[in-house]
Amino acid sequence: MDNYFITKPPYTKARHNQSLLKLVKFLNKVFRKLKLGLVISPIDTTVDMNTIEQRINYYHLLNMVIQKGIAGDVVELGCFSGQCALLFEKVLEQNHSDKKLHLYDSFEIKFAEKGNVEDVLKESFGLANLRLPELHKGYFEQTLPGQLPEKIAFAHIDCGHGGDKLQHKEIMLFCFEQIYPKMSPGSICVLMDYNDPDVNGPGHDANPGVKLAWDEFFKDKPEQIVPLYGNQYFHAYFTKQ
Ligand SMILES: C[S@@+](CC[C@H](N)C(=O)[O-])C[C@H]1O[C@@H](n2cnc3c(N)ncnc32)[C@H](O)[C@@H]1O
């Protein structure tokens, strides 16, 4: 079994050279010896869309949904170049799951990506020898109403770009409205960037609109939010009742 592309292409595109990784390993050893309680994760926040800790969380949450036999497919709202999607598809294929992976994105934001984002995604799936998921290109307002699967077992909402928090909140609310009725009982939805400063303490609150949307949409619903440790980035999940 490989490491789910954490330090190997196509996820990293060899951005972390071997000498840097060796230095990180050495520094972590020193931190441990000095009992500093610090760990460096070798991620580059200008290009990496998630942390190693978050990838471990995704791995276990998706496996759990598959093994429990929760009905429905897997959706990601905001797939960008497919860094999470590669992991989701890998987990599905390792489990010989018949669940389909559906990806939604306008593919208009580039962040630090040089090429065409949709092409980079397709190329990465080819390099990883994984089935190409169903791509739903366009703004969520155009794609979600008619193109979501009938039932959802696992969802990842990751549509932030560090912009205006109220605008982001509105996009999140739209995503909740669309996927919530389709989520099967026991299904899981992970919210990238969900941050509750009272729970997590200080850190980079990249997209505060996520929590604003959660607070509004779920105020009269039974689901509970579960914040997860993600090192440099925050995220959380809920289980549909
Ligand atoms: C942080 S990136 C997602 C990273 C991705 N999950 C990964 O693992 O590589 C956010 C994505 O959300 C998309 N997005 C944001 N708002 C959107 C909208 N209203 N409709 C479609 N896509 C949207 C952007 O195009 C961008 O690619």
Short mmCIF file of C-alpha atoms and ligand atoms in Angstrom, two decimals:
data_model
loop_
_atom_site.label_atom_id
_atom_site.label_comp_id
_atom_site.label_asym_id
_atom_site.label_seq_id
_atom_site.Cartn_x
_atom_site.Cartn_y
_atom_site.Cartn_z
CA MET A 1 0.00 0.00 0.00
CA ASP A 2 1.39 3.43 -0.81
CA ASN A 3 1.01 6.61 1.20
CA TYR A 4 -2.03 7.97 -0.63
CA PHE A 5 0.12 10.42 -2.57
CA ILE A 6 1.13 12.42 0.50
CA THR A 7 4.77 12.58 -0.49
CA LYS A 8 4.59 10.97 -3.91
CA PRO A 9 3.22 12.27 -7.23
CA PRO A 10 0.66 13.00 -8.52
CA TYR A 11 -0.51 14.63 -5.30
CA THR A 12 2.72 16.45 -4.52
CA LYS A 13 4.18 16.70 -8.04
CA ALA A 14 7.51 16.17 -6.22
CA ARG A 15 7.29 19.64 -4.72
CA HIS A 16 8.85 18.39 -1.51
CA ASN A 17 12.38 17.50 -2.45
CA GLN A 18 14.12 14.74 -0.55
CA SER A 19 16.57 16.99 1.29
CA LEU A 20 13.68 19.12 2.60
CA LEU A 21 11.87 15.99 3.80
CA LYS A 22 15.05 14.81 5.53
CA LEU A 23 15.39 18.18 7.27
CA VAL A 24 11.75 18.02 8.45
CA LYS A 25 12.34 14.51 9.81
CA PHE A 26 15.47 15.67 11.61
CA LEU A 27 13.75 18.74 13.11
CA ASN A 28 10.79 16.66 14.29
CA LYS A 29 13.27 14.31 16.02
CA VAL A 30 14.91 17.27 17.76
CA PHE A 31 11.48 18.65 18.81
CA ARG A 32 10.55 15.24 20.26
CA LYS A 33 13.83 15.00 22.19
CA LEU A 34 13.35 18.50 23.58
CA LYS A 35 9.71 17.64 24.47
CA LEU A 36 8.51 20.79 22.71
CA GLY A 37 5.19 19.29 21.60
CA LEU A 38 5.78 20.58 18.06
CA VAL A 39 5.53 18.63 14.80
CA ILE A 40 6.24 20.00 11.33
CA SER A 41 4.13 18.59 8.50
CA PRO A 42 5.83 18.98 5.13
CA ILE A 43 3.06 20.84 3.37
CA ASP A 44 3.26 23.96 1.26
CA THR A 45 0.18 26.05 2.02
CA THR A 46 0.46 27.91 -1.28
CA VAL A 47 -0.16 24.75 -3.30
CA ASP A 48 -1.33 21.98 -0.95
CA MET A 49 -5.09 21.98 -0.51
CA ASN A 50 -5.06 19.81 2.62
CA THR A 51 -2.72 18.55 5.32
CA ILE A 52 -1.50 15.05 6.09
CA GLU A 53 -3.66 15.00 9.21
CA GLN A 54 -6.73 15.90 7.18
CA ARG A 55 -5.94 13.17 4.65
CA ILE A 56 -5.83 10.65 7.50
CA ASN A 57 -9.24 11.93 8.65
CA TYR A 58 -10.72 11.63 5.13
CA TYR A 59 -9.31 8.11 4.79
CA HIS A 60 -10.97 6.86 7.97
CA LEU A 61 -14.28 8.69 7.51
CA LEU A 62 -14.78 7.45 3.94
CA ASN A 63 -13.73 3.91 4.87
CA MET A 64 -16.24 3.95 7.73
CA VAL A 65 -19.11 4.99 5.46
CA ILE A 66 -18.22 2.26 2.94
CA GLN A 67 -17.84 -0.44 5.57
CA LYS A 68 -21.11 0.49 7.26
CA GLY A 69 -22.85 0.08 3.88
CA ILE A 70 -24.32 3.60 3.89
CA ALA A 71 -26.37 4.04 0.72
CA GLY A 72 -25.32 6.52 -1.97
CA ASP A 73 -22.41 7.99 -3.86
CA VAL A 74 -19.50 10.27 -2.95
CA VAL A 75 -19.56 13.95 -3.90
CA GLU A 76 -17.04 16.74 -3.64
CA LEU A 77 -18.24 20.33 -4.01
CA GLY A 78 -15.08 22.21 -4.96
CA CYS A 79 -12.58 19.70 -6.34
CA PHE A 80 -10.02 22.09 -7.89
CA SER A 81 -7.14 19.97 -9.27
CA GLY A 82 -8.33 16.85 -7.45
CA GLN A 83 -5.97 16.52 -4.49
CA CYS A 84 -8.71 15.21 -2.18
CA ALA A 85 -10.54 13.51 -5.03
CA LEU A 86 -7.53 11.29 -5.77
CA LEU A 87 -7.62 10.06 -2.20
CA PHE A 88 -11.42 9.50 -2.29
CA GLU A 89 -11.23 7.50 -5.52
CA LYS A 90 -8.28 5.48 -4.22
CA VAL A 91 -10.23 4.52 -1.09
CA LEU A 92 -13.29 3.57 -3.20
CA GLU A 93 -11.22 1.39 -5.52
CA GLN A 94 -9.30 -0.28 -2.69
CA ASN A 95 -12.63 -1.24 -1.15
CA HIS A 96 -13.96 -2.48 -4.53
CA SER A 97 -16.85 -0.12 -3.86
CA ASP A 98 -19.49 0.44 -6.51
CA LYS A 99 -20.01 3.99 -5.25
CA LYS A 100 -19.35 6.68 -7.83
CA LEU A 101 -17.30 9.80 -7.20
CA HIS A 102 -18.93 13.03 -8.48
CA LEU A 103 -16.84 16.21 -8.65
CA TYR A 104 -18.26 19.74 -8.93
CA ASP A 105 -16.27 22.85 -9.79
CA SER A 106 -16.31 25.84 -12.10
CA PHE A 107 -12.58 25.22 -12.67
CA GLU A 108 -12.16 28.97 -12.93
CA ILE A 109 -9.93 29.60 -9.91
CA LYS A 110 -6.26 28.82 -10.44
CA PHE A 111 -4.57 29.54 -7.07
CA ALA A 112 -0.88 28.75 -7.78
CA GLU A 113 -1.71 26.19 -10.51
CA LYS A 114 -0.01 27.05 -13.79
CA GLY A 115 -1.93 24.85 -16.23
CA ASN A 116 -5.62 24.34 -16.96
CA VAL A 117 -7.04 23.08 -13.65
CA GLU A 118 -9.45 20.56 -15.20
CA ASP A 119 -6.65 19.13 -17.36
CA VAL A 120 -4.34 18.85 -14.35
CA LEU A 121 -7.07 16.89 -12.53
CA LYS A 122 -7.60 14.51 -15.45
CA GLU A 123 -3.86 14.00 -15.88
CA SER A 124 -3.39 13.24 -12.17
CA PHE A 125 -6.07 10.54 -12.25
CA GLY A 126 -4.32 9.00 -15.26
CA LEU A 127 -0.92 9.09 -13.54
CA ALA A 128 -2.42 7.47 -10.46
CA ASN A 129 -4.13 4.76 -12.54
CA LEU A 130 -7.49 5.67 -11.09
CA ARG A 131 -10.90 5.80 -12.79
CA LEU A 132 -11.83 9.32 -13.86
CA PRO A 133 -14.75 10.49 -11.67
CA GLU A 134 -17.90 12.10 -13.07
CA LEU A 135 -17.02 15.75 -13.63
CA HIS A 136 -19.78 18.36 -13.27
CA LYS A 137 -18.25 21.53 -14.60
CA GLY A 138 -19.94 24.86 -13.83
CA TYR A 139 -21.05 27.02 -10.93
CA PHE A 140 -22.86 25.08 -8.19
CA GLU A 141 -25.98 27.14 -8.91
CA GLN A 142 -26.03 25.58 -12.40
CA THR A 143 -24.90 22.03 -11.64
CA LEU A 144 -26.14 21.00 -8.17
CA PRO A 145 -29.91 21.32 -8.69
CA GLY A 146 -29.99 18.79 -11.53
CA GLN A 147 -26.76 16.84 -11.30
CA LEU A 148 -26.43 15.47 -7.78
CA PRO A 149 -26.78 11.69 -7.35
CA GLU A 150 -30.07 10.47 -5.91
CA LYS A 151 -28.42 9.47 -2.61
CA ILE A 152 -25.23 10.69 -0.98
CA ALA A 153 -23.12 8.56 1.39
CA PHE A 154 -20.14 10.91 1.76
CA ALA A 155 -19.74 14.58 0.89
CA HIS A 156 -16.82 16.97 1.03
CA ILE A 157 -17.55 20.68 0.77
CA ASP A 158 -14.41 22.66 -0.01
CA CYS A 159 -15.32 25.82 -1.87
CA GLY A 160 -13.23 28.48 -0.15
CA HIS A 161 -10.76 30.83 -1.67
CA GLY A 162 -10.13 33.16 1.25
CA GLY A 163 -12.51 35.78 -0.19
CA ASP A 164 -15.43 37.63 1.36
CA LYS A 165 -16.82 35.58 4.26
CA LEU A 166 -20.47 36.51 3.71
CA GLN A 167 -20.29 35.60 0.03
CA HIS A 168 -18.70 32.29 1.01
CA LYS A 169 -21.41 31.74 3.62
CA GLU A 170 -24.07 32.12 0.89
CA ILE A 171 -22.31 29.51 -1.30
CA MET A 172 -22.08 27.14 1.67
CA LEU A 173 -25.78 27.64 2.47
CA PHE A 174 -26.65 26.77 -1.13
CA CYS A 175 -24.50 23.62 -0.91
CA PHE A 176 -26.23 22.57 2.36
CA GLU A 177 -29.69 23.16 0.88
CA GLN A 178 -28.83 20.99 -2.11
CA ILE A 179 -27.07 18.04 -0.47
CA TYR A 180 -28.81 17.75 2.93
CA PRO A 181 -32.06 16.19 1.63
CA LYS A 182 -30.07 13.67 -0.43
CA MET A 183 -27.78 12.52 2.37
CA SER A 184 -28.64 9.00 3.60
CA PRO A 185 -29.02 8.38 7.34
CA GLY A 186 -25.50 7.70 8.66
CA SER A 187 -23.82 9.52 5.78
CA ILE A 188 -20.97 11.90 6.52
CA CYS A 189 -20.23 15.40 5.29
CA VAL A 190 -16.81 16.97 5.86
CA LEU A 191 -16.62 20.76 5.94
CA MET A 192 -13.23 22.06 4.89
CA ASP A 193 -12.09 25.15 6.86
CA TYR A 194 -14.75 24.83 9.56
CA ASN A 195 -13.14 26.56 12.50
CA ASP A 196 -14.53 27.23 15.94
CA PRO A 197 -11.90 29.39 17.67
CA ASP A 198 -13.39 28.40 21.07
CA VAL A 199 -12.58 24.74 20.33
CA ASN A 200 -9.45 25.03 18.19
CA GLY A 201 -7.70 28.00 19.76
CA PRO A 202 -5.66 30.38 17.63
CA GLY A 203 -4.84 29.48 14.03
CA HIS A 204 -5.32 30.62 10.47
CA ASP A 205 -9.08 31.01 10.03
CA ALA A 206 -9.00 30.85 6.21
CA ASN A 207 -12.75 30.79 5.54
CA PRO A 208 -14.91 31.87 8.50
CA GLY A 209 -17.98 31.75 6.24
CA VAL A 210 -18.11 27.96 6.75
CA LYS A 211 -19.00 28.22 10.44
CA LEU A 212 -21.39 31.12 9.78
CA ALA A 213 -23.28 28.92 7.30
CA TRP A 214 -23.23 25.92 9.66
CA ASP A 215 -24.62 28.00 12.53
CA GLU A 216 -27.48 29.28 10.38
CA PHE A 217 -28.46 26.15 8.46
CA PHE A 218 -28.20 23.67 11.33
CA LYS A 219 -29.70 25.76 14.13
CA ASP A 220 -33.00 23.85 13.90
CA LYS A 221 -31.52 20.45 12.89
CA PRO A 222 -30.41 17.51 15.04
CA GLU A 223 -26.90 17.08 13.60
CA GLN A 224 -23.84 17.92 15.68
CA ILE A 225 -20.58 19.29 14.35
CA VAL A 226 -17.38 17.38 15.18
CA PRO A 227 -14.20 19.47 14.76
CA LEU A 228 -11.17 17.37 13.77
CA TYR A 229 -7.47 18.02 14.22
CA GLY A 230 -5.98 19.09 10.88
CA ASN A 231 -2.69 20.72 11.87
CA GLN A 232 -2.22 23.86 9.72
CA TYR A 233 -5.78 23.73 8.33
CA PHE A 234 -9.12 23.23 10.07
CA HIS A 235 -12.02 20.98 9.20
CA ALA A 236 -14.99 19.24 10.82
CA TYR A 237 -17.73 16.75 9.96
CA PHE A 238 -21.31 15.87 10.74
CA THR A 239 -23.27 12.63 10.45
CA LYS A 240 -26.77 12.82 8.95
CA GLN A 241 -29.43 11.65 11.41
C1 LIG B 1 -9.95 25.19 -2.09
S1 LIG B 1 -10.42 24.72 -3.68
C2 LIG B 1 -10.82 23.02 -3.53
C3 LIG B 1 -9.61 22.12 -3.30
C4 LIG B 1 -9.90 20.66 -3.58
N1 LIG B 1 -10.86 20.11 -2.66
C5 LIG B 1 -8.64 19.82 -3.61
O1 LIG B 1 -8.53 18.89 -2.81
O2 LIG B 1 -7.78 20.06 -4.45
C6 LIG B 1 -12.00 25.49 -3.83
C7 LIG B 1 -12.67 25.23 -5.16
O3 LIG B 1 -14.06 25.60 -5.06
C8 LIG B 1 -14.49 26.05 -6.33
N2 LIG B 1 -15.69 26.86 -6.15
C9 LIG B 1 -15.91 27.84 -5.24
N3 LIG B 1 -17.14 28.36 -5.38
C10 LIG B 1 -17.74 27.70 -6.40
C11 LIG B 1 -19.03 27.77 -7.02
N4 LIG B 1 -19.97 28.63 -6.61
N5 LIG B 1 -19.28 26.93 -8.05
C12 LIG B 1 -18.34 26.05 -8.48
N6 LIG B 1 -17.10 25.93 -7.94
C13 LIG B 1 -16.80 26.74 -6.90
C14 LIG B 1 -13.30 26.83 -6.87
O4 LIG B 1 -13.34 26.88 -8.28
C15 LIG B 1 -12.10 26.04 -6.32
O5 LIG B 1 -11.57 25.18 -7.29
#
